[in-house]
PDB file of C-alpha atoms and ligand atoms in Angstrom:
ATOM      1  CA  UNK A   1      12.179 -53.824 -21.945  1.00 42.00           C
ATOM      2  CA  UNK A   2      10.167 -50.839 -23.109  1.00 48.00           C
ATOM      3  CA  UNK A   3       8.090 -50.979 -19.925  1.00 49.00           C
ATOM      4  CA  UNK A   4      11.285 -50.977 -17.871  1.00 45.00           C
ATOM      5  CA  UNK A   5      12.714 -48.017 -19.755  1.00 46.00           C
ATOM      6  CA  UNK A   6       9.436 -46.215 -19.338  1.00 49.00           C
ATOM      7  CA  UNK A   7       9.865 -46.400 -15.579  1.00 52.00           C
ATOM      8  CA  UNK A   8      13.412 -45.082 -15.517  1.00 57.00           C
ATOM      9  CA  UNK A   9      13.547 -41.346 -15.870  1.00 67.00           C
ATOM     10  CA  UNK A  10      17.208 -40.413 -15.581  1.00 67.00           C
ATOM     11  CA  UNK A  11      16.736 -36.863 -16.779  1.00 66.00           C
ATOM     12  CA  UNK A  12      13.965 -36.444 -14.231  1.00 67.00           C
ATOM     13  CA  UNK A  13      16.032 -37.872 -11.406  1.00 69.00           C
ATOM     14  CA  UNK A  14      18.965 -35.671 -12.323  1.00 70.00           C
ATOM     15  CA  UNK A  15      16.796 -32.554 -12.432  1.00 69.00           C
ATOM     16  CA  UNK A  16      15.276 -33.487  -9.097  1.00 71.00           C
ATOM     17  CA  UNK A  17      18.730 -33.701  -7.549  1.00 69.00           C
ATOM     18  CA  UNK A  18      19.441 -30.212  -8.881  1.00 72.00           C
ATOM     19  CA  UNK A  19      16.202 -29.022  -7.335  1.00 69.00           C
ATOM     20  CA  UNK A  20      17.088 -30.628  -4.005  1.00 67.00           C
ATOM     21  CA  UNK A  21      20.258 -28.572  -3.965  1.00 68.00           C
ATOM     22  CA  UNK A  22      18.877 -25.353  -5.365  1.00 77.00           C
ATOM     23  CA  UNK A  23      15.676 -24.206  -6.972  1.00 86.00           C
ATOM     24  CA  UNK A  24      13.107 -26.035  -4.890  1.00 91.00           C
ATOM     25  CA  UNK A  25      10.270 -23.797  -6.008  1.00 94.00           C
ATOM     26  CA  UNK A  26      10.276 -25.615  -9.363  1.00 93.00           C
ATOM     27  CA  UNK A  27       8.686 -28.639  -7.682  1.00 93.00           C
ATOM     28  CA  UNK A  28       5.882 -26.652  -6.060  1.00 96.00           C
ATOM     29  CA  UNK A  29       2.626 -26.226  -7.962  1.00 98.00           C
ATOM     30  CA  UNK A  30       0.690 -22.952  -8.096  1.00 98.00           C
ATOM     31  CA  UNK A  31      -2.545 -24.795  -7.364  1.00 98.00           C
ATOM     32  CA  UNK A  32      -3.187 -28.120  -5.594  1.00 97.00           C
ATOM     33  CA  UNK A  33      -6.574 -29.799  -5.838  1.00 97.00           C
ATOM     34  CA  UNK A  34      -7.898 -33.296  -5.063  1.00 97.00           C
ATOM     35  CA  UNK A  35      -8.772 -33.839  -8.755  1.00 97.00           C
ATOM     36  CA  UNK A  36      -9.631 -31.890 -11.918  1.00 98.00           C
ATOM     37  CA  UNK A  37     -13.280 -31.490 -10.910  1.00 97.00           C
ATOM     38  CA  UNK A  38     -12.136 -28.783  -8.464  1.00 97.00           C
ATOM     39  CA  UNK A  39     -10.748 -26.589 -11.237  1.00 98.00           C
ATOM     40  CA  UNK A  40     -12.966 -23.731 -12.398  1.00 98.00           C
ATOM     41  CA  UNK A  41     -12.227 -23.940 -16.130  1.00 98.00           C
ATOM     42  CA  UNK A  42     -14.118 -20.781 -17.141  1.00 98.00           C
ATOM     43  CA  UNK A  43     -12.065 -18.907 -14.526  1.00 97.00           C
ATOM     44  CA  UNK A  44      -8.846 -20.384 -15.942  1.00 98.00           C
ATOM     45  CA  UNK A  45      -9.829 -19.125 -19.394  1.00 98.00           C
ATOM     46  CA  UNK A  46     -10.893 -15.742 -18.028  1.00 97.00           C
ATOM     47  CA  UNK A  47      -7.480 -15.365 -16.358  1.00 98.00           C
ATOM     48  CA  UNK A  48      -5.935 -15.326 -19.852  1.00 98.00           C
ATOM     49  CA  UNK A  49      -4.700 -18.878 -20.280  1.00 98.00           C
ATOM     50  CA  UNK A  50      -4.992 -20.274 -23.798  1.00 98.00           C
ATOM     51  CA  UNK A  51      -3.826 -23.895 -23.720  1.00 98.00           C
ATOM     52  CA  UNK A  52      -4.346 -26.785 -21.279  1.00 98.00           C
ATOM     53  CA  UNK A  53      -1.796 -29.569 -21.227  1.00 98.00           C
ATOM     54  CA  UNK A  54      -2.748 -32.701 -19.326  1.00 97.00           C
ATOM     55  CA  UNK A  55      -0.747 -35.574 -18.006  1.00 96.00           C
ATOM     56  CA  UNK A  56      -2.707 -38.784 -18.525  1.00 93.00           C
ATOM     57  CA  UNK A  57      -2.095 -41.528 -15.933  1.00 92.00           C
ATOM     58  CA  UNK A  58      -3.542 -40.738 -12.522  1.00 94.00           C
ATOM     59  CA  UNK A  59      -4.562 -37.278 -13.681  1.00 96.00           C
ATOM     60  CA  UNK A  60      -7.244 -37.883 -16.303  1.00 95.00           C
ATOM     61  CA  UNK A  61      -7.661 -41.609 -15.766  1.00 93.00           C
ATOM     62  CA  UNK A  62      -6.265 -44.561 -13.856  1.00 92.00           C
ATOM     63  CA  UNK A  63      -2.855 -45.824 -15.026  1.00 88.00           C
ATOM     64  CA  UNK A  64      -3.020 -47.540 -18.428  1.00 83.00           C
ATOM     65  CA  UNK A  65      -6.799 -46.945 -18.669  1.00 88.00           C
ATOM     66  CA  UNK A  66      -8.373 -45.507 -21.780  1.00 89.00           C
ATOM     67  CA  UNK A  67     -11.286 -43.565 -20.374  1.00 90.00           C
ATOM     68  CA  UNK A  68     -11.912 -40.601 -18.119  1.00 94.00           C
ATOM     69  CA  UNK A  69     -13.793 -41.898 -15.043  1.00 95.00           C
ATOM     70  CA  UNK A  70     -17.442 -40.797 -14.824  1.00 96.00           C
ATOM     71  CA  UNK A  71     -16.776 -38.571 -11.797  1.00 96.00           C
ATOM     72  CA  UNK A  72     -14.296 -36.475 -13.810  1.00 97.00           C
ATOM     73  CA  UNK A  73     -16.166 -36.389 -17.122  1.00 96.00           C
ATOM     74  CA  UNK A  74     -18.225 -33.226 -16.423  1.00 96.00           C
ATOM     75  CA  UNK A  75     -15.027 -31.362 -15.544  1.00 97.00           C
ATOM     76  CA  UNK A  76     -13.167 -32.628 -18.605  1.00 97.00           C
ATOM     77  CA  UNK A  77     -16.132 -31.637 -20.775  1.00 96.00           C
ATOM     78  CA  UNK A  78     -16.197 -28.193 -19.170  1.00 97.00           C
ATOM     79  CA  UNK A  79     -12.488 -27.816 -19.947  1.00 98.00           C
ATOM     80  CA  UNK A  80     -13.108 -28.829 -23.557  1.00 96.00           C
ATOM     81  CA  UNK A  81     -15.986 -26.369 -23.811  1.00 97.00           C
ATOM     82  CA  UNK A  82     -13.625 -23.559 -22.752  1.00 98.00           C
ATOM     83  CA  UNK A  83     -10.437 -24.536 -24.549  1.00 97.00           C
ATOM     84  CA  UNK A  84     -11.750 -26.447 -27.573  1.00 94.00           C
ATOM     85  CA  UNK A  85      -8.869 -27.780 -29.664  1.00 94.00           C
ATOM     86  CA  UNK A  86      -6.299 -26.161 -27.378  1.00 97.00           C
ATOM     87  CA  UNK A  87      -6.052 -29.203 -25.134  1.00 97.00           C
ATOM     88  CA  UNK A  88      -3.260 -31.705 -25.443  1.00 97.00           C
ATOM     89  CA  UNK A  89      -2.169 -34.826 -23.559  1.00 95.00           C
ATOM     90  CA  UNK A  90       1.521 -34.917 -22.738  1.00 93.00           C
ATOM     91  CA  UNK A  91       2.357 -38.414 -21.529  1.00 89.00           C
ATOM     92  CA  UNK A  92       5.645 -40.016 -20.582  1.00 86.00           C
ATOM     93  CA  UNK A  93       4.507 -43.145 -22.442  1.00 85.00           C
ATOM     94  CA  UNK A  94       2.053 -42.594 -25.302  1.00 86.00           C
ATOM     95  CA  UNK A  95       3.513 -40.283 -27.925  1.00 89.00           C
ATOM     96  CA  UNK A  96       7.039 -40.542 -26.481  1.00 89.00           C
ATOM     97  CA  UNK A  97       9.418 -41.421 -29.316  1.00 88.00           C
ATOM     98  CA  UNK A  98      11.417 -43.916 -27.258  1.00 88.00           C
ATOM     99  CA  UNK A  99       8.355 -45.802 -26.057  1.00 87.00           C
ATOM    100  CA  UNK A 100       5.784 -45.258 -28.783  1.00 90.00           C
ATOM    101  CA  UNK A 101       7.829 -44.598 -31.951  1.00 93.00           C
ATOM    102  CA  UNK A 102       4.995 -45.224 -34.398  1.00 93.00           C
ATOM    103  CA  UNK A 103       2.496 -43.285 -32.326  1.00 92.00           C
ATOM    104  CA  UNK A 104       0.209 -46.315 -32.059  1.00 93.00           C
ATOM    105  CA  UNK A 105      -0.639 -45.686 -28.406  1.00 90.00           C
ATOM    106  CA  UNK A 106      -0.968 -41.983 -29.045  1.00 92.00           C
ATOM    107  CA  UNK A 107      -3.492 -42.622 -31.818  1.00 95.00           C
ATOM    108  CA  UNK A 108      -5.460 -45.001 -29.586  1.00 92.00           C
ATOM    109  CA  UNK A 109      -5.580 -42.358 -26.854  1.00 91.00           C
ATOM    110  CA  UNK A 110      -6.666 -39.676 -29.289  1.00 94.00           C
ATOM    111  CA  UNK A 111      -9.551 -41.875 -30.365  1.00 94.00           C
ATOM    112  CA  UNK A 112     -10.477 -42.652 -26.751  1.00 91.00           C
ATOM    113  CA  UNK A 113     -10.181 -39.157 -25.258  1.00 92.00           C
ATOM    114  CA  UNK A 114     -11.023 -37.038 -28.284  1.00 92.00           C
ATOM    115  CA  UNK A 115      -8.041 -34.751 -27.758  1.00 94.00           C
ATOM    116  CA  UNK A 116      -4.613 -34.580 -29.317  1.00 95.00           C
ATOM    117  CA  UNK A 117      -1.676 -36.521 -27.859  1.00 94.00           C
ATOM    118  CA  UNK A 118       1.637 -34.741 -28.243  1.00 92.00           C
ATOM    119  CA  UNK A 119       4.365 -36.643 -30.106  1.00 90.00           C
ATOM    120  CA  UNK A 120       7.630 -35.799 -28.389  1.00 88.00           C
ATOM    121  CA  UNK A 121      11.144 -37.078 -27.790  1.00 86.00           C
ATOM    122  CA  UNK A 122      11.936 -35.997 -24.232  1.00 86.00           C
ATOM    123  CA  UNK A 123      10.460 -37.326 -21.039  1.00 86.00           C
ATOM    124  CA  UNK A 124       9.005 -34.793 -18.640  1.00 85.00           C
ATOM    125  CA  UNK A 125      10.446 -32.904 -16.828  1.00 85.00           C
ATOM    126  CA  UNK A 126      13.212 -32.621 -19.461  1.00 85.00           C
ATOM    127  CA  UNK A 127      12.577 -31.151 -22.871  1.00 86.00           C
ATOM    128  CA  UNK A 128      11.439 -27.841 -24.289  1.00 89.00           C
ATOM    129  CA  UNK A 129       8.021 -26.653 -25.288  1.00 90.00           C
ATOM    130  CA  UNK A 130       8.790 -25.228 -28.733  1.00 89.00           C
ATOM    131  CA  UNK A 131       6.428 -27.680 -30.419  1.00 86.00           C
ATOM    132  CA  UNK A 132       3.615 -26.528 -28.155  1.00 91.00           C
ATOM    133  CA  UNK A 133       4.398 -22.865 -28.803  1.00 93.00           C
ATOM    134  CA  UNK A 134       4.482 -23.388 -32.548  1.00 91.00           C
ATOM    135  CA  UNK A 135       1.328 -25.385 -32.650  1.00 90.00           C
ATOM    136  CA  UNK A 136      -0.773 -23.134 -30.444  1.00 95.00           C
ATOM    137  CA  UNK A 137       0.888 -19.843 -31.333  1.00 95.00           C
ATOM    138  CA  UNK A 138       1.193 -18.646 -27.783  1.00 96.00           C
ATOM    139  CA  UNK A 139       3.774 -18.218 -25.059  1.00 97.00           C
ATOM    140  CA  UNK A 140       4.499 -20.821 -22.362  1.00 97.00           C
ATOM    141  CA  UNK A 141       3.203 -18.498 -19.628  1.00 98.00           C
ATOM    142  CA  UNK A 142      -0.208 -18.694 -21.344  1.00 98.00           C
ATOM    143  CA  UNK A 143      -0.280 -22.469 -20.885  1.00 98.00           C
ATOM    144  CA  UNK A 144      -1.532 -24.555 -17.974  1.00 98.00           C
ATOM    145  CA  UNK A 145       0.021 -27.888 -17.058  1.00 98.00           C
ATOM    146  CA  UNK A 146      -2.154 -30.298 -15.081  1.00 98.00           C
ATOM    147  CA  UNK A 147      -0.620 -33.423 -13.581  1.00 98.00           C
ATOM    148  CA  UNK A 148      -0.224 -35.615 -10.519  1.00 96.00           C
ATOM    149  CA  UNK A 149       3.568 -35.805 -10.224  1.00 94.00           C
ATOM    150  CA  UNK A 150       5.720 -33.091  -8.696  1.00 94.00           C
ATOM    151  CA  UNK A 151       8.901 -34.446 -10.252  1.00 88.00           C
ATOM    152  CA  UNK A 152       7.652 -34.700 -13.804  1.00 90.00           C
ATOM    153  CA  UNK A 153       4.522 -32.636 -14.431  1.00 95.00           C
ATOM    154  CA  UNK A 154       5.004 -29.741 -12.023  1.00 96.00           C
ATOM    155  CA  UNK A 155       8.722 -29.349 -12.696  1.00 93.00           C
ATOM    156  CA  UNK A 156       8.168 -29.415 -16.469  1.00 94.00           C
ATOM    157  CA  UNK A 157       5.433 -26.766 -16.329  1.00 97.00           C
ATOM    158  CA  UNK A 158       7.325 -24.542 -13.892  1.00 96.00           C
ATOM    159  CA  UNK A 159      10.569 -24.769 -15.870  1.00 93.00           C
ATOM    160  CA  UNK A 160       8.735 -23.112 -18.747  1.00 96.00           C
ATOM    161  CA  UNK A 161       6.765 -20.549 -16.751  1.00 97.00           C
ATOM    162  CA  UNK A 162       3.398 -22.265 -17.166  1.00 98.00           C
ATOM    163  CA  UNK A 163       0.691 -22.276 -14.532  1.00 98.00           C
ATOM    164  CA  UNK A 164       0.961 -25.626 -12.752  1.00 98.00           C
ATOM    165  CA  UNK A 165      -2.003 -27.442 -11.256  1.00 98.00           C
ATOM    166  CA  UNK A 166      -1.280 -30.569  -9.249  1.00 98.00           C
ATOM    167  CA  UNK A 167      -3.977 -33.151  -8.670  1.00 98.00           C
ATOM    168  CA  UNK A 168      -3.764 -35.996  -6.167  1.00 97.00           C
ATOM    169  CA  UNK A 169      -3.265 -39.352  -7.915  1.00 96.00           C
ATOM    170  CA  UNK A 170      -6.527 -41.144  -8.672  1.00 96.00           C
ATOM    171  CA  UNK A 171      -5.231 -44.451  -7.349  1.00 93.00           C
ATOM    172  CA  UNK A 172      -2.079 -46.182  -6.145  1.00 85.00           C
ATOM    173  CA  UNK A 173      -3.144 -49.384  -7.911  1.00 85.00           C
ATOM    174  CA  UNK A 174      -1.156 -50.500 -10.918  1.00 80.00           C
ATOM    175  CA  UNK A 175       1.778 -48.135 -10.450  1.00 82.00           C
ATOM    176  CA  UNK A 176       5.302 -49.488 -10.946  1.00 83.00           C
ATOM    177  CA  UNK A 177       7.370 -49.714  -7.714  1.00 87.00           C
ATOM    178  CA  UNK A 178       9.785 -47.070  -9.023  1.00 85.00           C
ATOM    179  CA  UNK A 179       6.928 -44.584  -9.338  1.00 84.00           C
ATOM    180  CA  UNK A 180       5.566 -45.464  -5.887  1.00 87.00           C
ATOM    181  CA  UNK A 181       9.006 -44.893  -4.360  1.00 87.00           C
ATOM    182  CA  UNK A 182       9.497 -41.630  -6.269  1.00 86.00           C
ATOM    183  CA  UNK A 183       6.117 -40.402  -5.031  1.00 90.00           C
ATOM    184  CA  UNK A 184       7.029 -41.015  -1.371  1.00 91.00           C
ATOM    185  CA  UNK A 185      10.225 -39.000  -1.795  1.00 88.00           C
ATOM    186  CA  UNK A 186       8.554 -36.197  -3.757  1.00 91.00           C
ATOM    187  CA  UNK A 187       5.665 -35.886  -1.319  1.00 93.00           C
ATOM    188  CA  UNK A 188       8.001 -35.688   1.680  1.00 92.00           C
ATOM    189  CA  UNK A 189      10.213 -33.052   0.027  1.00 90.00           C
ATOM    190  CA  UNK A 190       7.305 -30.928  -1.153  1.00 93.00           C
ATOM    191  CA  UNK A 191       5.631 -31.026   2.269  1.00 94.00           C
ATOM    192  CA  UNK A 192       8.832 -29.891   3.897  1.00 92.00           C
ATOM    193  CA  UNK A 193       9.520 -27.103   1.399  1.00 91.00           C
ATOM    194  CA  UNK A 194       5.933 -25.826   1.551  1.00 93.00           C
ATOM    195  CA  UNK A 195       6.077 -25.799   5.350  1.00 95.00           C
ATOM    196  CA  UNK A 196       9.233 -23.702   5.196  1.00 92.00           C
ATOM    197  CA  UNK A 197       7.440 -21.084   3.103  1.00 94.00           C
ATOM    198  CA  UNK A 198       8.759 -21.907  -0.351  1.00 94.00           C
ATOM    199  CA  UNK A 199       6.252 -21.163  -3.097  1.00 95.00           C
ATOM    200  CA  UNK A 200       5.856 -21.980  -6.772  1.00 97.00           C
ATOM    201  CA  UNK A 201       7.742 -19.661  -9.153  1.00 96.00           C
ATOM    202  CA  UNK A 202       6.042 -16.383 -10.012  1.00 96.00           C
ATOM    203  CA  UNK A 203       3.532 -16.868 -12.819  1.00 97.00           C
ATOM    204  CA  UNK A 204       3.259 -14.038 -15.308  1.00 97.00           C
ATOM    205  CA  UNK A 205      -0.540 -14.091 -15.678  1.00 97.00           C
ATOM    206  CA  UNK A 206      -1.574 -15.096 -12.183  1.00 96.00           C
ATOM    207  CA  UNK A 207      -0.073 -13.740  -8.941  1.00 95.00           C
ATOM    208  CA  UNK A 208       0.091 -16.210  -6.056  1.00 93.00           C
ATOM    209  CA  UNK A 209      -2.647 -14.469  -4.105  1.00 95.00           C
ATOM    210  CA  UNK A 210      -5.090 -14.953  -6.975  1.00 95.00           C
ATOM    211  CA  UNK A 211      -4.555 -18.670  -7.601  1.00 95.00           C
ATOM    212  CA  UNK A 212      -7.453 -19.646  -5.331  1.00 95.00           C
ATOM    213  CA  UNK A 213      -9.823 -17.899  -7.777  1.00 95.00           C
ATOM    214  CA  UNK A 214      -9.353 -20.828 -10.141  1.00 96.00           C
ATOM    215  CA  UNK A 215     -10.467 -23.410  -7.576  1.00 97.00           C
ATOM    216  CA  UNK A 216     -14.142 -24.180  -7.153  1.00 95.00           C
ATOM    217  CA  UNK A 217     -15.701 -23.503  -3.792  1.00 85.00           C
ATOM    218  CA  UNK A 218     -17.489 -26.837  -3.709  1.00 76.00           C
ATOM    219  CA  UNK A 219     -18.919 -26.473  -0.214  1.00 63.00           C
ATOM    220  CA  UNK A 220     -20.612 -23.235  -1.225  1.00 57.00           C
ATOM    221  CA  UNK A 221     -21.850 -24.856  -4.446  1.00 61.00           C
ATOM    222  CA  UNK A 222     -23.312 -27.806  -2.570  1.00 60.00           C
ATOM    223  CA  UNK A 223     -24.957 -25.481  -0.073  1.00 55.00           C
ATOM    224  CA  UNK A 224     -26.497 -23.402  -2.873  1.00 60.00           C
ATOM    225  CA  UNK A 225     -27.779 -26.580  -4.546  1.00 59.00           C
ATOM    226  CA  UNK A 226     -29.418 -27.631  -1.310  1.00 58.00           C
ATOM    227  CA  UNK A 227     -31.009 -24.230  -0.851  1.00 59.00           C
ATOM    228  CA  UNK A 228     -32.508 -24.209  -4.357  1.00 55.00           C
TER     229      UNK A 228
HETATM  230 MG1  LIG B 301       0.651 -39.139 -14.030  1.00 58.81          MG
END
């Protein structure tokens, strides 16, 4: 039953309907990358951001896995080197009161990933970020939200004025059918809105034309490596 409830996100669906009829920019991320290894973490820090909030499944690891895949480990380590204890996992399963009331899964994740898992009562994209503000003593616009879902991760971060970074999902394996269906709808909507010129909401620390500074130029890097 818990698994079923985990897959039904009524607040999310309701917010998405509101977005369909109105503020579509909430679903558009400031930065889109294939995965977290494309993010230049020192540049994110240098831009003034103080806290990184990560979704877990299909962002940091495959769904229900308990380890960052080897290809993403250097990037995750680089993020930890920059942000230290100011990294938190915000999952719609582990740490969610309804699904993980005793925090058993959250504790297991903390042991596996070495970063804190937020205990919270609302599923993304609903809910506030007061706990995050209190804990890290900074404003939401100084936070970065990294996730693979437009409907949950991007909308949550944008609702609060955070910088939103969207990664492509690591895999389509192991995802519940409701999530697969939601993804198809989200992707189609976001493609259409982007094509019509709609952009992510204005971010207080980072104007739109500077977002690309936070993305690694991998081709250049590879070329330099070859030349050395
Ligand atoms: Mg996810």
